[in-house]
Short mmCIF file of C-alpha atoms in Angstrom, two decimals:
data_model
loop_
_atom_site.label_atom_id
_atom_site.label_comp_id
_atom_site.label_asym_id
_atom_site.label_seq_id
_atom_site.Cartn_x
_atom_site.Cartn_y
_atom_site.Cartn_z
CA UNK A 1 0.00 0.00 0.00
CA UNK A 2 1.26 3.50 -0.76
CA UNK A 3 0.26 6.70 1.00
CA UNK A 4 0.96 10.39 0.46
CA UNK A 5 2.89 12.09 3.24
CA UNK A 6 3.78 15.71 3.86
CA UNK A 7 6.65 16.20 6.29
CA UNK A 8 7.03 19.43 8.23
CA UNK A 9 10.57 19.43 9.65
CA UNK A 10 11.85 21.63 12.48
CA UNK A 11 8.43 21.76 14.18
CA UNK A 12 8.04 22.67 17.82
CA UNK A 13 5.80 19.66 18.49
CA UNK A 14 5.74 16.23 16.90
CA UNK A 15 2.52 14.70 15.69
CA UNK A 16 0.46 13.16 12.92
CA UNK A 17 -2.57 14.70 11.23
CA UNK A 18 -4.80 13.50 8.41
CA UNK A 19 -5.04 16.16 5.73
CA UNK A 20 -6.96 16.56 2.49
CA UNK A 21 -7.37 13.38 0.40
CA UNK A 22 -6.19 11.18 3.30
CA UNK A 23 -2.67 12.64 3.18
CA UNK A 24 -0.66 12.18 6.38
CA UNK A 25 0.93 15.37 7.73
CA UNK A 26 3.92 14.53 9.90
CA UNK A 27 5.44 17.17 12.15
CA UNK A 28 8.96 16.28 13.28
CA UNK A 29 11.48 18.21 15.36
CA UNK A 30 14.54 17.23 13.31
CA UNK A 31 15.89 19.54 10.63
CA UNK A 32 15.86 18.53 6.99
CA UNK A 33 19.61 17.85 6.88
CA UNK A 34 21.37 14.56 6.10
CA UNK A 35 18.06 12.67 6.03
CA UNK A 36 17.35 13.21 9.74
CA UNK A 37 13.78 14.39 9.09
CA UNK A 38 13.12 11.36 6.85
CA UNK A 39 14.25 8.95 9.58
CA UNK A 40 12.11 10.75 12.15
CA UNK A 41 9.12 10.75 9.79
CA UNK A 42 9.39 6.99 9.22
CA UNK A 43 9.66 6.40 12.96
CA UNK A 44 6.68 8.65 13.71
CA UNK A 45 4.48 7.08 11.02
CA UNK A 46 5.33 3.54 12.12
CA UNK A 47 4.50 4.38 15.73
CA UNK A 48 1.23 6.01 14.67
CA UNK A 49 0.22 2.98 12.57
CA UNK A 50 1.58 0.55 15.22
CA UNK A 51 3.74 -1.37 12.76
CA UNK A 52 7.50 -2.07 12.70
CA UNK A 53 9.74 0.56 11.11
CA UNK A 54 11.10 -2.03 8.69
CA UNK A 55 7.69 -2.13 6.95
CA UNK A 56 7.72 1.61 6.15
CA UNK A 57 9.92 3.04 3.37
CA UNK A 58 10.04 6.19 1.28
CA UNK A 59 9.55 5.46 -2.42
CA UNK A 60 9.58 8.97 -3.86
CA UNK A 61 10.47 12.41 -2.54
CA UNK A 62 13.58 11.84 -0.44
CA UNK A 63 14.54 15.52 -0.75
CA UNK A 64 11.02 16.94 -0.88
CA UNK A 65 8.48 17.63 1.84
CA UNK A 66 5.87 15.75 -0.18
CA UNK A 67 6.62 12.03 -0.22
CA UNK A 68 5.16 8.75 -1.37
CA UNK A 69 5.60 6.10 1.31
CA UNK A 70 5.22 2.34 0.95
CA UNK A 71 3.70 0.32 3.80
CA UNK A 72 4.27 -3.43 3.49
CA UNK A 73 1.70 -5.84 4.84
#
C-alpha cells in the first residue's frame, strides 16, 4: 500500500494529522539535513500505525516535503 505524506521538519511539536485526500501530515522536530527528518518521519508514522519501522519506506520524494511512502503488509 502507498500513502501520500507531507513532512514538516523543524516543528516545535511532533505529531500526525490527516489532511486533504487522506494525506498524512507529519510534524517532526529534526531539521531537513542529512536525512534526519526522513528517519524521524518513518519512525513517527510507524508508531502512529503501530507497525515495525522495517515495513515503512520512502519510495519517492527523499529531498522533498511531499513524499510517497510504501507500507508493506
